[in-house]
mmCIF file of C-alpha atoms in Angstrom:
data_model
loop_
_atom_site.group_PDB
_atom_site.id
_atom_site.type_symbol
_atom_site.label_atom_id
_atom_site.label_comp_id
_atom_site.label_asym_id
_atom_site.label_seq_id
_atom_site.Cartn_x
_atom_site.Cartn_y
_atom_site.Cartn_z
ATOM 1 C CA UNK U 264 26.388 11.120 -35.132
ATOM 2 C CA UNK U 265 22.817 10.417 -36.171
ATOM 3 C CA UNK U 266 21.586 13.980 -36.564
ATOM 4 C CA UNK U 267 19.563 13.935 -33.341
ATOM 5 C CA UNK U 268 21.103 16.124 -30.642
ATOM 6 C CA UNK U 269 20.151 16.053 -26.993
ATOM 7 C CA UNK U 270 21.154 18.542 -24.320
ATOM 8 C CA UNK U 271 22.314 18.439 -21.661
ATOM 9 C CA UNK U 272 24.228 15.149 -21.706
ATOM 10 C CA UNK U 273 24.133 14.930 -17.924
ATOM 11 C CA UNK U 274 21.804 16.535 -15.397
ATOM 12 C CA UNK U 275 21.647 16.348 -11.621
ATOM 13 C CA UNK U 276 18.600 17.903 -10.015
ATOM 14 C CA UNK U 277 16.932 18.039 -6.664
ATOM 15 C CA UNK U 278 13.393 16.874 -6.137
ATOM 16 C CA UNK U 279 12.105 20.439 -5.901
ATOM 17 C CA UNK U 280 13.900 21.719 -9.004
ATOM 18 C CA UNK U 281 12.455 22.456 -12.416
ATOM 19 C CA UNK U 282 14.563 21.613 -15.439
ATOM 20 C CA UNK U 283 14.101 20.870 -19.133
ATOM 21 C CA UNK U 284 15.620 18.388 -21.537
ATOM 22 C CA UNK U 285 16.025 19.408 -25.153
ATOM 23 C CA UNK U 286 16.070 17.372 -28.337
ATOM 24 C CA UNK U 287 16.767 18.764 -31.789
ATOM 25 C CA UNK U 288 16.818 17.198 -35.243
ATOM 26 C CA UNK U 289 17.307 18.767 -38.660
ATOM 27 C CA UNK U 290 16.708 15.598 -40.644
ATOM 28 C CA UNK U 291 13.325 16.665 -41.947
ATOM 29 C CA UNK U 292 11.622 14.103 -39.740
ATOM 30 C CA UNK U 293 8.011 14.637 -38.755
ATOM 31 C CA UNK U 294 7.731 12.404 -35.697
ATOM 32 C CA UNK U 295 9.632 12.652 -32.414
ATOM 33 C CA UNK U 296 9.691 10.422 -29.351
ATOM 34 C CA UNK U 297 10.805 10.359 -25.741
ATOM 35 C CA UNK U 298 12.003 7.056 -24.280
ATOM 36 C CA UNK U 299 13.115 6.296 -20.726
ATOM 37 C CA UNK U 300 15.945 3.812 -20.190
ATOM 38 C CA UNK U 301 16.316 2.579 -16.611
ATOM 39 C CA UNK U 302 18.888 0.090 -15.412
ATOM 40 C CA UNK U 303 17.874 -3.548 -15.928
ATOM 41 C CA UNK U 304 14.593 -2.584 -17.584
ATOM 42 C CA UNK U 305 13.566 -2.356 -21.250
ATOM 43 C CA UNK U 306 13.340 1.055 -22.841
ATOM 44 C CA UNK U 307 9.931 2.536 -22.201
ATOM 45 C CA UNK U 308 8.156 4.747 -24.692
ATOM 46 C CA UNK U 309 6.904 7.883 -22.960
ATOM 47 C CA UNK U 310 5.536 10.275 -25.585
ATOM 48 C CA UNK U 311 5.070 10.459 -29.352
ATOM 49 C CA UNK U 312 4.619 13.624 -31.382
ATOM 50 C CA UNK U 313 3.555 13.715 -35.024
ATOM 51 C CA UNK U 314 3.711 17.034 -36.852
ATOM 52 C CA UNK U 315 3.879 18.782 -33.464
ATOM 53 C CA UNK U 316 0.763 17.029 -32.154
ATOM 54 C CA UNK U 317 1.006 14.604 -29.269
ATOM 55 C CA UNK U 318 -0.292 11.249 -30.436
ATOM 56 C CA UNK U 319 0.815 9.063 -27.556
ATOM 57 C CA UNK U 320 1.155 9.487 -23.802
ATOM 58 C CA UNK U 321 2.110 6.151 -22.317
ATOM 59 C CA UNK U 322 0.599 6.786 -18.863
ATOM 60 C CA UNK U 323 3.467 9.057 -17.916
ATOM 61 C CA UNK U 324 3.160 10.942 -14.583
ATOM 62 C CA UNK U 325 2.313 14.617 -14.906
ATOM 63 C CA UNK U 326 5.646 15.632 -13.388
ATOM 64 C CA UNK U 327 6.942 14.983 -16.920
ATOM 65 C CA UNK U 328 5.578 17.560 -19.348
ATOM 66 C CA UNK U 329 6.529 17.361 -23.033
ATOM 67 C CA UNK U 330 6.485 20.227 -25.481
ATOM 68 C CA UNK U 331 6.915 20.189 -29.249
ATOM 69 C CA UNK U 332 6.955 23.739 -30.643
ATOM 70 C CA UNK U 333 7.857 22.577 -34.161
ATOM 71 C CA UNK U 334 8.820 19.404 -35.982
ATOM 72 C CA UNK U 335 12.516 19.924 -35.251
ATOM 73 C CA UNK U 336 12.432 20.455 -31.503
ATOM 74 C CA UNK U 337 11.155 18.452 -28.582
ATOM 75 C CA UNK U 338 11.388 19.299 -24.915
ATOM 76 C CA UNK U 339 10.738 17.379 -21.732
ATOM 77 C CA UNK U 340 9.978 19.655 -18.794
ATOM 78 C CA UNK U 341 10.677 18.153 -15.403
ATOM 79 C CA UNK U 342 9.359 19.236 -12.013
ATOM 80 C CA UNK U 343 9.136 17.675 -8.561
ATOM 81 C CA UNK U 344 10.765 14.478 -9.728
ATOM 82 C CA UNK U 345 11.426 11.435 -7.573
ATOM 83 C CA UNK U 346 14.698 9.509 -7.190
ATOM 84 C CA UNK U 347 13.185 6.605 -9.176
ATOM 85 C CA UNK U 348 12.958 8.953 -12.164
ATOM 86 C CA UNK U 349 16.741 8.805 -12.447
ATOM 87 C CA UNK U 350 17.449 7.252 -15.833
ATOM 88 C CA UNK U 351 18.755 7.836 -19.323
ATOM 89 C CA UNK U 352 16.205 9.767 -21.392
ATOM 90 C CA UNK U 353 16.471 9.138 -25.101
ATOM 91 C CA UNK U 354 14.947 11.158 -27.891
ATOM 92 C CA UNK U 355 14.276 9.681 -31.323
ATOM 93 C CA UNK U 356 12.866 10.914 -34.607
ATOM 94 C CA UNK U 357 11.420 9.224 -37.678
ATOM 95 C CA UNK U 358 10.100 10.021 -41.108
ATOM 96 C CA UNK U 359 7.702 7.758 -42.879
ATOM 97 C CA UNK U 360 8.891 6.572 -46.244
ATOM 98 C CA UNK U 361 7.214 4.135 -48.596
ATOM 99 C CA UNK U 362 8.191 0.674 -47.441
ATOM 100 C CA UNK U 363 10.817 1.874 -45.016
ATOM 101 C CA UNK U 364 11.044 3.741 -41.748
ATOM 102 C CA UNK U 365 14.006 4.088 -39.435
ATOM 103 C CA UNK U 366 14.319 5.745 -36.055
ATOM 104 C CA UNK U 367 17.339 7.882 -35.301
ATOM 105 C CA UNK U 368 18.240 8.256 -31.653
ATOM 106 C CA UNK U 369 20.094 10.928 -29.769
ATOM 107 C CA UNK U 370 22.810 10.161 -27.241
ATOM 108 C CA UNK U 371 20.487 10.714 -24.343
ATOM 109 C CA UNK U 372 20.458 12.794 -21.181
ATOM 110 C CA UNK U 373 21.643 10.997 -18.058
ATOM 111 C CA UNK U 374 19.342 12.325 -15.326
ATOM 112 C CA UNK U 375 20.060 11.898 -11.640
ATOM 113 C CA UNK U 376 17.455 13.018 -9.111
ATOM 114 C CA UNK U 377 18.828 13.613 -5.627
ATOM 115 C CA UNK L 184 0.367 -6.091 -25.892
ATOM 116 C CA UNK L 185 3.707 -7.200 -27.204
ATOM 117 C CA UNK L 186 6.617 -8.466 -25.136
ATOM 118 C CA UNK L 187 10.227 -8.993 -26.111
ATOM 119 C CA UNK L 188 12.505 -11.296 -24.142
ATOM 120 C CA UNK L 189 16.272 -11.438 -24.255
ATOM 121 C CA UNK L 190 17.351 -14.272 -22.007
ATOM 122 C CA UNK L 191 21.091 -13.565 -22.051
ATOM 123 C CA UNK L 192 21.967 -10.533 -19.893
ATOM 124 C CA UNK L 193 25.658 -10.832 -20.775
ATOM 125 C CA UNK L 194 27.785 -12.623 -23.337
ATOM 126 C CA UNK L 195 31.393 -12.568 -24.373
ATOM 127 C CA UNK L 196 33.229 -13.662 -27.487
ATOM 128 C CA UNK L 197 36.795 -13.694 -28.718
ATOM 129 C CA UNK L 198 37.760 -11.346 -31.480
ATOM 130 C CA UNK L 199 37.208 -12.839 -34.959
ATOM 131 C CA UNK L 200 34.823 -15.487 -33.659
ATOM 132 C CA UNK L 201 31.072 -15.784 -34.174
ATOM 133 C CA UNK L 202 28.428 -15.132 -31.542
ATOM 134 C CA UNK L 203 24.638 -15.454 -31.543
ATOM 135 C CA UNK L 204 22.319 -13.357 -29.410
ATOM 136 C CA UNK L 205 18.831 -14.679 -28.669
ATOM 137 C CA UNK L 206 15.493 -12.906 -28.759
ATOM 138 C CA UNK L 207 11.956 -14.182 -28.482
ATOM 139 C CA UNK L 208 8.782 -12.164 -28.672
ATOM 140 C CA UNK L 209 5.107 -12.567 -28.113
ATOM 141 C CA UNK L 210 2.436 -10.955 -30.257
ATOM 142 C CA UNK L 211 -0.908 -11.663 -31.821
ATOM 143 C CA UNK L 212 -0.083 -9.371 -34.739
ATOM 144 C CA UNK L 213 0.701 -10.734 -38.177
ATOM 145 C CA UNK L 214 2.332 -7.674 -39.715
ATOM 146 C CA UNK L 215 5.281 -6.268 -37.865
ATOM 147 C CA UNK L 216 8.975 -5.452 -37.954
ATOM 148 C CA UNK L 217 11.769 -6.730 -35.764
ATOM 149 C CA UNK L 218 14.989 -4.882 -35.101
ATOM 150 C CA UNK L 219 18.347 -5.248 -33.462
ATOM 151 C CA UNK L 220 19.792 -2.053 -32.050
ATOM 152 C CA UNK L 221 23.295 -1.553 -30.704
ATOM 153 C CA UNK L 222 24.091 0.853 -27.870
ATOM 154 C CA UNK L 223 27.839 1.358 -27.346
ATOM 155 C CA UNK L 224 29.253 3.201 -24.335
ATOM 156 C CA UNK L 225 28.612 6.466 -26.184
ATOM 157 C CA UNK L 226 24.918 5.681 -25.526
ATOM 158 C CA UNK L 227 23.879 6.334 -29.131
ATOM 159 C CA UNK L 228 21.274 3.749 -30.129
ATOM 160 C CA UNK L 229 22.193 2.549 -33.609
ATOM 161 C CA UNK L 230 20.133 0.331 -35.887
ATOM 162 C CA UNK L 231 22.025 -2.855 -36.742
ATOM 163 C CA UNK L 232 19.498 -4.778 -38.782
ATOM 164 C CA UNK L 233 15.784 -5.053 -39.360
ATOM 165 C CA UNK L 234 13.421 -7.780 -40.556
ATOM 166 C CA UNK L 235 9.943 -7.468 -42.006
ATOM 167 C CA UNK L 236 7.715 -10.257 -40.720
ATOM 168 C CA UNK L 237 6.211 -10.886 -44.162
ATOM 169 C CA UNK L 238 9.629 -11.705 -45.612
ATOM 170 C CA UNK L 239 10.763 -15.274 -45.230
ATOM 171 C CA UNK L 240 14.319 -14.498 -46.202
ATOM 172 C CA UNK L 241 16.561 -13.667 -43.279
ATOM 173 C CA UNK L 242 18.040 -10.173 -43.315
ATOM 174 C CA UNK L 243 21.794 -9.692 -43.563
ATOM 175 C CA UNK L 244 23.992 -6.623 -43.198
ATOM 176 C CA UNK L 245 27.653 -7.359 -43.765
ATOM 177 C CA UNK L 246 28.825 -9.317 -40.683
ATOM 178 C CA UNK L 247 25.374 -9.247 -39.094
ATOM 179 C CA UNK L 248 22.595 -11.668 -39.927
ATOM 180 C CA UNK L 249 19.402 -12.837 -38.308
ATOM 181 C CA UNK L 250 17.628 -16.143 -37.936
ATOM 182 C CA UNK L 251 13.956 -15.261 -38.061
ATOM 183 C CA UNK L 252 11.579 -18.056 -37.105
ATOM 184 C CA UNK L 253 8.104 -16.562 -37.297
ATOM 185 C CA UNK L 254 6.187 -19.584 -36.065
ATOM 186 C CA UNK L 255 8.492 -19.929 -33.078
ATOM 187 C CA UNK L 256 8.531 -16.125 -32.571
ATOM 188 C CA UNK L 257 12.276 -16.177 -32.433
ATOM 189 C CA UNK L 258 14.679 -13.566 -33.819
ATOM 190 C CA UNK L 259 18.349 -14.211 -33.113
ATOM 191 C CA UNK L 260 21.294 -12.076 -34.213
ATOM 192 C CA UNK L 261 24.502 -13.632 -35.460
ATOM 193 C CA UNK L 262 27.676 -11.565 -35.505
ATOM 194 C CA UNK L 263 30.467 -13.053 -37.581
ATOM 195 C CA UNK L 264 34.146 -12.128 -37.354
ATOM 196 C CA UNK L 265 33.532 -10.207 -34.127
ATOM 197 C CA UNK L 266 35.448 -6.971 -33.715
ATOM 198 C CA UNK L 267 36.377 -5.001 -30.607
ATOM 199 C CA UNK L 268 34.055 -2.237 -31.769
ATOM 200 C CA UNK L 269 31.124 -4.635 -31.520
ATOM 201 C CA UNK L 270 31.310 -4.389 -27.735
ATOM 202 C CA UNK L 271 27.970 -2.852 -26.737
ATOM 203 C CA UNK L 272 24.496 -3.476 -25.378
ATOM 204 C CA UNK L 273 22.299 -5.105 -27.999
ATOM 205 C CA UNK L 274 18.569 -4.619 -27.902
ATOM 206 C CA UNK L 275 15.951 -6.597 -29.727
ATOM 207 C CA UNK L 276 12.854 -4.558 -30.589
ATOM 208 C CA UNK L 277 9.389 -5.116 -32.032
ATOM 209 C CA UNK L 278 7.192 -2.727 -33.961
ATOM 210 C CA UNK L 279 3.642 -3.332 -35.088
ATOM 211 C CA UNK L 280 3.048 -2.198 -38.648
ATOM 212 C CA UNK L 281 1.244 1.109 -38.747
ATOM 213 C CA UNK L 282 1.971 1.884 -35.110
ATOM 214 C CA UNK L 283 3.851 5.094 -35.829
ATOM 215 C CA UNK L 284 7.196 3.475 -35.062
ATOM 216 C CA UNK L 285 6.414 2.690 -31.445
ATOM 217 C CA UNK L 286 9.104 0.245 -30.450
ATOM 218 C CA UNK L 287 8.869 -2.408 -27.750
ATOM 219 C CA UNK L 288 12.322 -3.323 -26.508
ATOM 220 C CA UNK L 289 13.848 -6.256 -24.690
ATOM 221 C CA UNK L 290 16.090 -5.726 -21.672
ATOM 222 C CA UNK L 291 19.225 -6.055 -23.721
ATOM 223 C CA UNK L 292 22.327 -8.245 -23.875
ATOM 224 C CA UNK L 293 25.719 -6.849 -22.986
ATOM 225 C CA UNK L 294 28.215 -8.232 -25.486
ATOM 226 C CA UNK L 295 31.915 -7.993 -24.766
ATOM 227 C CA UNK L 296 34.413 -8.801 -27.488
ATOM 228 C CA UNK L 297 37.746 -9.838 -26.021
ATOM 229 C CA UNK L 298 41.091 -9.377 -27.813
#
């Protein structure tokens, strides 16, 4: 257990559905990230939030909409997804320390789009 | 842009033996970090070991050590005295210093430790 909790663990949704993924950390971290992990591909960084402000959008389609209401919570809102969006979505958080930074990952949400 | 290449999609090793996983990377940066992450079937991505590019000494963490060759842009992971619990996907990752911990990952190597 790393202190980063993602819900749900598994999600099956139709292409016309709207759903949300949730990530929560109470580690005092100020930065949070969404990564996408597809089969046979490297993890792809999707979004970065620093102190609730989005600092990175890695050319992610608008059908993925992130939200960061505070430094402890991060959401990924999903709508009109495609089957190729099926993947493991990982959340991570970090806190900058002098000379050292480590990312803590959640266990991911396994998303299947049907 | 940085790229990370792991050329071994799968490897296996007998329990108690030593195994080395390969990683090469490409970057024009001079200041960066390299990492090995482990992802067991539970899917939790766990940091195994990290190396600062400015340090010549290879990092070690108990049974895990790296061979960092900066000029060759090579960063291999050696696991000694392999244990069944080491069975997992292993990812090599690169981070540019000051990039707000944006990681670039390789495709991973599936390591199976056999009894």
